[in-house]
Amino acid sequence: MRAVIVAAFVAFALTMALTPLAAKLFRRLKAGQPIRTDGPQTHLAKAGTPTMGGVVFIFTTVLAYVAGHLVLMALPEEVDGLVLTRPTGFTATGIVLIGLFVTCGFVGFIDDWLKIRRKHSGGISGRAKVLGLTIAATVFGILAVYYTGSIDSGKISETVATPYLSFTQDLQEIPLTKIGMVILIVLLVNATANGVNLTDGLDGLATGASMMTFVAFVIIGFWEYRHWCGGPQPADNLCYDVRDPLEIALIAGAAAGAMFGFLWWNTSPAQIFMGDSGSLSLGALIAGLAFASKTILLLPILGALFVITTASVMIQVTSFKLTGRRVFRMSPIQHHFELGENRWSEVTIVVRFWIIAGICTALALGFFFADFLRIAG
């Protein structure tokens, strides 16, 4: 746990320190966010706010992950006569999750850069964005499903992802095949990345919601490590067949710390936006943590706010195409509450949406631990 705490603190401290410096640099480079003219009129005042803040927390998360590994290497190998099993070097899980995080962030960076260069809110096309995310997800999905690397225990998964659906553990009765799992990973990464991207419409909204999700994965990852089939004293009916659970907690902790630091500067009124480089990378990492921790079917509850936001856009588009009428004043749904007679302030919407995200995160953790108690009973 010390390594996770160190990683979270390093990510928080570095992000707190580097984000305002990045904001000043981006402002000098005139890397300001173009604002849609057809959106809420109150957003026009945000034009020119520095964007691409995702570059900062991607960088700090990776550094914090390395710092966490340095702590792991310094810890004793044996405690009270028990040989501890933990990663001392970079693992397949780390390669897949960090690689997915960085490459999807690069797709978003290209989108941000084109918006700034064209001085228009449209960056790369939707098809190009999906193509970029699909290529990244396919590469790391194949690694997750097929690459074994070196593994000591025969009691745990040799690969990061297995060809089964999962809720809190693999559902052996629902096999997907390895190719099917790669396809599911691609769909999951695209859906979650775009969900976070659509949620990132108000100051601090996606940052705070993502931070809650990462904290949940810290808890899940560490609990899986404490009850790990590859641990020093595994219990056959109470252990988790996950490849590198401590690595999951470490990466999630680094990301949560980075989000906490970034939120200081991204909350209303935002001094910097995360941009697509931030939202796409966050969504991809959340999806990666779900299949690495074998909580795929738990993800829609953990990220319920992202699901709700995406669903509002789908409902709006479908309704308009079929009937010519709009269900919401504007989509995504957060903008619906900014318009109309009883409009909410931006801060009110963000706080209330955070409450929804927090409730759903707590509910997901409740399901996770309830399933553990069911098995224990």
CSV table of C-alpha atoms in Angstrom, one decimal:
chain,number,residue,atom,x,y,z
A,1,MET,CA,0.0,0.0,0.0
A,2,ARG,CA,2.9,2.3,0.6
A,3,ALA,CA,3.8,2.3,-3.1
A,4,VAL,CA,0.3,3.2,-4.0
A,5,ILE,CA,0.2,6.1,-1.6
A,6,VAL,CA,3.6,7.4,-2.8
A,7,ALA,CA,2.5,7.1,-6.4
A,8,ALA,CA,-0.7,9.1,-5.6
A,9,PHE,CA,1.2,11.8,-3.7
A,10,VAL,CA,3.9,12.2,-6.4
A,11,ALA,CA,1.2,12.5,-9.1
A,12,PHE,CA,-0.7,15.0,-7.0
A,13,ALA,CA,2.3,17.2,-6.2
A,14,LEU,CA,3.7,17.2,-9.7
A,15,THR,CA,0.3,17.9,-11.3
A,16,MET,CA,-0.3,20.8,-8.8
A,17,ALA,CA,3.1,22.3,-9.6
A,18,LEU,CA,3.2,21.7,-13.4
A,19,THR,CA,-0.4,22.5,-14.4
A,20,PRO,CA,-0.2,26.3,-13.9
A,21,LEU,CA,3.2,26.4,-15.7
A,22,ALA,CA,1.7,24.5,-18.6
A,23,ALA,CA,-1.3,26.9,-18.6
A,24,LYS,CA,1.1,29.9,-18.9
A,25,LEU,CA,3.1,28.2,-21.7
A,26,PHE,CA,-0.1,27.2,-23.6
A,27,ARG,CA,-1.4,30.8,-23.3
A,28,ARG,CA,1.9,32.2,-24.7
A,29,LEU,CA,1.6,29.7,-27.6
A,30,LYS,CA,-2.0,30.8,-28.1
A,31,ALA,CA,-3.2,27.2,-27.5
A,32,GLY,CA,-6.6,28.4,-26.3
A,33,GLN,CA,-9.8,26.3,-26.5
A,34,PRO,CA,-12.2,27.3,-29.4
A,35,ILE,CA,-15.8,27.4,-28.1
A,36,ARG,CA,-18.8,26.3,-30.1
A,37,THR,CA,-21.0,29.2,-31.0
A,38,ASP,CA,-24.2,27.1,-30.9
A,39,GLY,CA,-23.6,26.0,-27.3
A,40,PRO,CA,-24.7,27.8,-24.1
A,41,GLN,CA,-23.9,31.5,-24.5
A,42,THR,CA,-22.3,31.6,-21.0
A,43,HIS,CA,-19.5,29.4,-22.4
A,44,LEU,CA,-18.3,32.0,-24.9
A,45,ALA,CA,-16.5,33.8,-22.1
A,46,LYS,CA,-14.3,30.7,-21.8
A,47,ALA,CA,-12.8,31.2,-25.3
A,48,GLY,CA,-9.0,31.3,-25.2
A,49,THR,CA,-8.7,29.3,-22.0
A,50,PRO,CA,-5.6,27.1,-22.4
A,51,THR,CA,-6.4,23.5,-23.3
A,52,MET,CA,-4.4,20.2,-23.7
A,53,GLY,CA,-4.0,20.0,-19.9
A,54,GLY,CA,-4.3,16.2,-20.4
A,55,VAL,CA,-0.6,16.3,-21.5
A,56,VAL,CA,0.3,17.3,-18.0
A,57,PHE,CA,-1.5,14.6,-16.0
A,58,ILE,CA,-0.5,11.9,-18.5
A,59,PHE,CA,3.1,12.8,-17.9
A,60,THR,CA,2.8,13.0,-14.1
A,61,THR,CA,0.8,9.8,-13.9
A,62,VAL,CA,3.6,7.9,-15.8
A,63,LEU,CA,6.3,9.5,-13.6
A,64,ALA,CA,4.3,8.6,-10.4
A,65,TYR,CA,3.9,5.0,-11.7
A,66,VAL,CA,7.7,4.8,-12.0
A,67,ALA,CA,8.1,6.3,-8.5
A,68,GLY,CA,5.7,3.7,-7.1
A,69,HIS,CA,7.9,0.9,-8.6
A,70,LEU,CA,11.0,2.4,-7.0
A,71,VAL,CA,9.2,2.0,-3.6
A,72,LEU,CA,8.2,-1.6,-4.4
A,73,MET,CA,11.8,-2.4,-5.2
A,74,ALA,CA,13.0,-0.9,-1.9
A,75,LEU,CA,10.5,-2.9,0.3
A,76,PRO,CA,11.6,-6.1,2.1
A,77,GLU,CA,11.0,-9.3,0.2
A,78,GLU,CA,10.0,-11.2,3.3
A,79,VAL,CA,7.8,-10.3,6.3
A,80,ASP,CA,7.2,-12.6,9.3
A,81,GLY,CA,8.6,-15.5,7.4
A,82,LEU,CA,6.3,-15.0,4.4
A,83,VAL,CA,7.8,-14.3,1.0
A,84,LEU,CA,5.8,-11.4,-0.5
A,85,THR,CA,4.7,-11.6,-4.1
A,86,ARG,CA,4.7,-8.2,-5.8
A,87,PRO,CA,6.0,-6.7,-9.1
A,88,THR,CA,9.6,-5.4,-8.8
A,89,GLY,CA,9.9,-4.5,-12.4
A,90,PHE,CA,7.4,-3.3,-15.1
A,91,THR,CA,4.7,-5.9,-15.8
A,92,ALA,CA,2.5,-6.9,-18.7
A,93,THR,CA,-0.3,-5.2,-17.0
A,94,GLY,CA,1.6,-2.0,-16.6
A,95,ILE,CA,2.7,-2.0,-20.2
A,96,VAL,CA,-0.9,-2.6,-21.4
A,97,LEU,CA,-2.5,0.0,-19.2
A,98,ILE,CA,0.1,2.8,-19.5
A,99,GLY,CA,0.5,2.1,-23.2
A,100,LEU,CA,-3.2,2.4,-23.8
A,101,PHE,CA,-3.3,5.6,-21.6
A,102,VAL,CA,-0.6,7.3,-23.5
A,103,THR,CA,-1.5,6.3,-27.1
A,104,CYS,CA,-5.2,7.3,-26.7
A,105,GLY,CA,-4.0,10.5,-25.2
A,106,PHE,CA,-1.9,11.0,-28.3
A,107,VAL,CA,-5.0,10.6,-30.5
A,108,GLY,CA,-6.7,13.3,-28.4
A,109,PHE,CA,-3.6,15.5,-28.6
A,110,ILE,CA,-3.8,15.5,-32.4
A,111,ASP,CA,-7.5,16.5,-32.1
A,112,ASP,CA,-6.6,19.3,-29.7
A,113,TRP,CA,-3.7,20.5,-31.9
A,114,LEU,CA,-5.9,20.7,-35.0
A,115,LYS,CA,-8.6,22.7,-33.1
A,116,ILE,CA,-6.0,25.2,-32.0
A,117,ARG,CA,-4.4,25.5,-35.4
A,118,ARG,CA,-7.7,25.9,-37.2
A,119,LYS,CA,-9.1,28.1,-34.4
A,120,HIS,CA,-12.3,26.0,-34.6
A,121,SER,CA,-14.0,23.6,-32.3
A,122,GLY,CA,-13.8,20.9,-34.9
A,123,GLY,CA,-10.6,18.8,-34.8
A,124,ILE,CA,-10.1,15.5,-36.5
A,125,SER,CA,-13.3,13.9,-37.8
A,126,GLY,CA,-15.3,11.5,-35.7
A,127,ARG,CA,-14.3,8.6,-37.9
A,128,ALA,CA,-10.6,9.4,-37.6
A,129,LYS,CA,-10.9,9.6,-33.8
A,130,VAL,CA,-12.6,6.3,-33.7
A,131,LEU,CA,-10.0,4.8,-36.0
A,132,GLY,CA,-7.2,6.1,-33.8
A,133,LEU,CA,-8.8,4.7,-30.6
A,134,THR,CA,-9.5,1.4,-32.4
A,135,ILE,CA,-5.9,1.0,-33.5
A,136,ALA,CA,-4.6,1.7,-30.0
A,137,ALA,CA,-7.2,-0.6,-28.3
A,138,THR,CA,-6.5,-3.4,-30.8
A,139,VAL,CA,-2.7,-3.3,-30.3
A,140,PHE,CA,-3.0,-3.3,-26.5
A,141,GLY,CA,-6.0,-5.6,-26.5
A,142,ILE,CA,-3.9,-8.2,-28.4
A,143,LEU,CA,-1.1,-7.8,-25.9
A,144,ALA,CA,-3.6,-8.2,-23.0
A,145,VAL,CA,-5.1,-11.4,-24.4
A,146,TYR,CA,-2.1,-13.1,-25.9
A,147,TYR,CA,1.1,-11.9,-24.2
A,148,THR,CA,2.0,-13.9,-21.1
A,149,GLY,CA,5.5,-12.6,-20.2
A,150,SER,CA,7.2,-14.1,-17.1
A,151,ILE,CA,4.9,-15.3,-14.4
A,152,ASP,CA,5.8,-17.4,-11.3
A,153,SER,CA,2.6,-18.9,-10.1
A,154,GLY,CA,0.4,-21.3,-12.0
A,155,LYS,CA,-2.6,-20.3,-9.9
A,156,ILE,CA,-3.1,-16.9,-11.6
A,157,SER,CA,-3.9,-15.7,-15.1
A,158,GLU,CA,-0.9,-15.6,-17.4
A,159,THR,CA,-2.4,-12.8,-19.5
A,160,VAL,CA,-3.8,-9.4,-18.5
A,161,ALA,CA,-7.2,-10.2,-19.9
A,162,THR,CA,-8.9,-13.6,-20.3
A,163,PRO,CA,-11.5,-14.7,-22.9
A,164,TYR,CA,-14.5,-14.4,-20.4
A,165,LEU,CA,-16.9,-11.7,-19.4
A,166,SER,CA,-16.4,-10.7,-15.8
A,167,PHE,CA,-18.3,-9.0,-13.0
A,168,THR,CA,-16.1,-9.2,-10.0
A,169,GLN,CA,-14.3,-12.4,-11.3
A,170,ASP,CA,-14.4,-14.3,-14.6
A,171,LEU,CA,-17.8,-15.7,-15.5
A,172,GLN,CA,-16.5,-19.1,-16.8
A,173,GLU,CA,-20.0,-19.9,-18.2
A,174,ILE,CA,-19.8,-17.0,-20.7
A,175,PRO,CA,-16.7,-17.7,-22.9
A,176,LEU,CA,-15.9,-15.1,-25.6
A,177,THR,CA,-12.8,-16.6,-27.2
A,178,LYS,CA,-9.6,-14.6,-27.4
A,179,ILE,CA,-10.6,-12.8,-30.6
A,180,GLY,CA,-14.0,-12.0,-29.0
A,181,MET,CA,-12.3,-10.4,-26.0
A,182,VAL,CA,-10.0,-8.3,-28.2
A,183,ILE,CA,-13.2,-7.0,-30.0
A,184,LEU,CA,-14.9,-6.3,-26.7
A,185,ILE,CA,-11.8,-4.4,-25.5
A,186,VAL,CA,-11.9,-2.2,-28.6
A,187,LEU,CA,-15.6,-1.5,-28.1
A,188,LEU,CA,-15.1,-0.9,-24.4
A,189,VAL,CA,-12.2,1.6,-25.0
A,190,ASN,CA,-14.1,3.5,-27.6
A,191,ALA,CA,-17.3,3.7,-25.5
A,192,THR,CA,-15.6,4.8,-22.3
A,193,ALA,CA,-13.2,7.2,-24.0
A,194,ASN,CA,-16.1,8.9,-25.8
A,195,GLY,CA,-18.2,8.8,-22.6
A,196,VAL,CA,-15.6,10.8,-20.7
A,197,ASN,CA,-15.1,13.1,-23.7
A,198,LEU,CA,-18.8,13.9,-23.8
A,199,THR,CA,-18.9,14.5,-20.0
A,200,ASP,CA,-16.0,17.0,-20.3
A,201,GLY,CA,-18.2,19.9,-21.0
A,202,LEU,CA,-18.2,21.8,-17.7
A,203,ASP,CA,-15.4,22.9,-15.5
A,204,GLY,CA,-14.1,20.1,-13.3
A,205,LEU,CA,-17.0,17.7,-14.2
A,206,ALA,CA,-15.1,14.9,-16.0
A,207,THR,CA,-12.0,15.5,-13.7
A,208,GLY,CA,-13.9,14.9,-10.5
A,209,ALA,CA,-16.0,12.0,-11.9
A,210,SER,CA,-12.8,10.3,-13.2
A,211,MET,CA,-11.1,10.7,-9.9
A,212,MET,CA,-13.9,8.9,-8.1
A,213,THR,CA,-13.6,6.0,-10.6
A,214,PHE,CA,-9.9,5.7,-10.1
A,215,VAL,CA,-10.2,5.7,-6.3
A,216,ALA,CA,-12.7,2.8,-6.7
A,217,PHE,CA,-10.1,0.9,-8.8
A,218,VAL,CA,-7.5,1.5,-6.1
A,219,ILE,CA,-9.8,-0.1,-3.6
A,220,ILE,CA,-10.6,-3.0,-6.0
A,221,GLY,CA,-7.0,-3.6,-7.0
A,222,PHE,CA,-5.7,-3.5,-3.5
A,223,TRP,CA,-8.5,-5.8,-2.2
A,224,GLU,CA,-7.7,-8.2,-5.0
A,225,TYR,CA,-4.1,-8.1,-4.1
A,226,ARG,CA,-4.8,-8.9,-0.4
A,227,HIS,CA,-6.9,-11.9,-1.5
A,228,TRP,CA,-4.8,-12.9,-4.5
A,229,CYS,CA,-4.5,-16.4,-5.8
A,230,GLY,CA,-0.8,-15.6,-6.4
A,231,GLY,CA,-0.3,-14.3,-2.9
A,232,PRO,CA,1.7,-16.0,0.0
A,233,GLN,CA,-1.4,-17.6,1.5
A,234,PRO,CA,-4.2,-17.9,-1.1
A,235,ALA,CA,-7.5,-19.4,-0.2
A,236,ASP,CA,-8.9,-21.3,-3.1
A,237,ASN,CA,-12.5,-20.1,-2.7
A,238,LEU,CA,-11.7,-16.5,-1.7
A,239,CYS,CA,-8.9,-15.5,-4.1
A,240,TYR,CA,-8.9,-13.4,-7.2
A,241,ASP,CA,-7.4,-14.8,-10.4
A,242,VAL,CA,-5.9,-11.5,-11.6
A,243,ARG,CA,-2.5,-11.2,-13.2
A,244,ASP,CA,-1.1,-8.1,-11.4
A,245,PRO,CA,-3.6,-6.7,-8.9
A,246,LEU,CA,-1.1,-4.5,-7.1
A,247,GLU,CA,-0.1,-3.0,-10.4
A,248,ILE,CA,-3.8,-2.1,-11.0
A,249,ALA,CA,-4.0,-0.3,-7.6
A,250,LEU,CA,-0.7,1.5,-8.3
A,251,ILE,CA,-1.7,2.9,-11.7
A,252,ALA,CA,-5.2,3.8,-10.5
A,253,GLY,CA,-3.6,5.5,-7.5
A,254,ALA,CA,-1.3,7.5,-9.7
A,255,ALA,CA,-4.2,8.6,-11.9
A,256,ALA,CA,-6.4,9.5,-9.0
A,257,GLY,CA,-3.6,11.7,-7.5
A,258,ALA,CA,-3.1,13.4,-10.8
A,259,MET,CA,-6.8,14.1,-11.1
A,260,PHE,CA,-6.9,15.5,-7.6
A,261,GLY,CA,-4.1,17.9,-8.5
A,262,PHE,CA,-5.5,18.8,-11.8
A,263,LEU,CA,-8.9,19.6,-10.3
A,264,TRP,CA,-7.4,22.5,-8.3
A,265,TRP,CA,-6.8,24.3,-11.6
A,266,ASN,CA,-9.7,22.8,-13.7
A,267,THR,CA,-12.5,23.7,-11.3
A,268,SER,CA,-14.8,26.6,-12.1
A,269,PRO,CA,-13.6,29.0,-13.3
A,270,ALA,CA,-11.1,26.7,-15.1
A,271,GLN,CA,-7.6,28.0,-15.7
A,272,ILE,CA,-6.9,25.2,-18.1
A,273,PHE,CA,-9.0,22.5,-19.8
A,274,MET,CA,-7.9,18.9,-20.2
A,275,GLY,CA,-8.9,18.8,-23.9
A,276,ASP,CA,-9.4,15.6,-25.8
A,277,SER,CA,-5.8,14.6,-24.9
A,278,GLY,CA,-7.1,14.3,-21.4
A,279,SER,CA,-10.6,12.9,-21.8
A,280,LEU,CA,-9.7,10.2,-24.3
A,281,SER,CA,-6.7,9.0,-22.3
A,282,LEU,CA,-8.8,8.9,-19.1
A,283,GLY,CA,-11.6,7.0,-20.7
A,284,ALA,CA,-9.2,4.5,-22.2
A,285,LEU,CA,-7.4,3.9,-18.9
A,286,ILE,CA,-10.7,3.4,-17.0
A,287,ALA,CA,-11.7,0.7,-19.6
A,288,GLY,CA,-8.2,-0.9,-19.3
A,289,LEU,CA,-8.5,-1.1,-15.5
A,290,ALA,CA,-11.9,-2.8,-15.9
A,291,PHE,CA,-10.7,-5.6,-18.0
A,292,ALA,CA,-7.4,-6.0,-16.1
A,293,SER,CA,-9.2,-6.2,-12.8
A,294,LYS,CA,-11.9,-8.4,-14.3
A,295,THR,CA,-14.8,-6.0,-13.5
A,296,ILE,CA,-16.1,-5.5,-17.0
A,297,LEU,CA,-19.8,-5.8,-16.2
A,298,LEU,CA,-19.3,-3.6,-13.1
A,299,LEU,CA,-17.9,-0.8,-15.2
A,300,PRO,CA,-21.3,0.6,-16.3
A,301,ILE,CA,-22.1,1.2,-12.6
A,302,LEU,CA,-18.7,2.6,-11.7
A,303,GLY,CA,-18.9,5.0,-14.7
A,304,ALA,CA,-22.6,5.5,-14.6
A,305,LEU,CA,-22.3,9.3,-15.1
A,306,PHE,CA,-20.4,8.7,-18.4
A,307,VAL,CA,-23.1,6.2,-19.4
A,308,ILE,CA,-25.9,8.7,-18.7
A,309,THR,CA,-24.1,11.4,-20.6
A,310,THR,CA,-23.5,9.2,-23.7
A,311,ALA,CA,-27.1,7.9,-23.5
A,312,SER,CA,-28.4,11.5,-23.6
A,313,VAL,CA,-26.6,12.2,-26.8
A,314,MET,CA,-27.8,8.9,-28.4
A,315,ILE,CA,-31.4,9.7,-27.3
A,316,GLN,CA,-31.2,13.2,-28.7
A,317,VAL,CA,-29.8,12.2,-32.1
A,318,THR,CA,-32.2,9.3,-32.5
A,319,SER,CA,-35.3,11.3,-31.5
A,320,PHE,CA,-34.3,14.2,-33.9
A,321,LYS,CA,-33.7,11.9,-36.8
A,322,LEU,CA,-36.9,9.9,-36.3
A,323,THR,CA,-39.3,12.6,-35.3
A,324,GLY,CA,-37.6,15.9,-35.9
A,325,ARG,CA,-38.0,16.7,-32.2
A,326,ARG,CA,-35.4,17.1,-29.4
A,327,VAL,CA,-35.8,15.4,-26.1
A,328,PHE,CA,-33.4,17.8,-24.3
A,329,ARG,CA,-32.8,21.5,-24.8
A,330,MET,CA,-29.2,20.5,-25.7
A,331,SER,CA,-27.1,17.4,-25.4
A,332,PRO,CA,-25.0,16.2,-23.6
A,333,ILE,CA,-27.4,16.3,-20.7
A,334,GLN,CA,-25.4,18.7,-18.6
A,335,HIS,CA,-26.1,21.5,-21.1
A,336,HIS,CA,-29.8,20.8,-20.8
A,337,PHE,CA,-29.8,22.0,-17.3
A,338,GLU,CA,-27.9,25.2,-18.3
A,339,LEU,CA,-30.7,26.3,-20.6
A,340,GLY,CA,-34.4,27.0,-20.1
A,341,GLU,CA,-36.4,29.0,-17.4
A,342,ASN,CA,-35.1,27.1,-14.4
A,343,ARG,CA,-31.5,27.0,-15.5
A,344,TRP,CA,-28.9,25.7,-13.0
A,345,SER,CA,-25.5,27.4,-12.6
A,346,GLU,CA,-22.5,25.6,-13.8
A,347,VAL,CA,-21.2,24.9,-10.3
A,348,THR,CA,-24.6,23.5,-9.3
A,349,ILE,CA,-24.7,21.1,-12.2
A,350,VAL,CA,-21.1,19.9,-11.6
A,351,VAL,CA,-21.7,19.3,-7.8
A,352,ARG,CA,-24.9,17.5,-8.4
A,353,PHE,CA,-23.5,15.4,-11.1
A,354,TRP,CA,-20.5,14.6,-8.8
A,355,ILE,CA,-23.0,13.4,-6.2
A,356,ILE,CA,-24.6,11.1,-8.8
A,357,ALA,CA,-21.1,9.8,-9.8
A,358,GLY,CA,-20.2,9.3,-6.1
A,359,ILE,CA,-23.4,7.3,-5.3
A,360,CYS,CA,-22.9,5.1,-8.4
A,361,THR,CA,-19.3,4.5,-7.4
A,362,ALA,CA,-20.3,3.5,-3.9
A,363,LEU,CA,-23.0,1.3,-5.3
A,364,ALA,CA,-20.5,-0.5,-7.5
A,365,LEU,CA,-18.1,-1.0,-4.6
A,366,GLY,CA,-21.0,-2.4,-2.6
A,367,PHE,CA,-21.7,-5.0,-5.4
A,368,PHE,CA,-18.0,-5.9,-5.4
A,369,PHE,CA,-17.8,-6.5,-1.7
A,370,ALA,CA,-21.2,-8.1,-1.5
A,371,ASP,CA,-20.0,-10.7,-4.1
A,372,PHE,CA,-16.9,-11.4,-2.0
A,373,LEU,CA,-19.1,-12.0,1.1
A,374,ARG,CA,-21.4,-14.2,-1.0
A,375,ILE,CA,-18.4,-16.4,-1.9
A,376,ALA,CA,-17.1,-16.3,1.6
A,377,GLY,CA,-20.4,-17.4,3.0
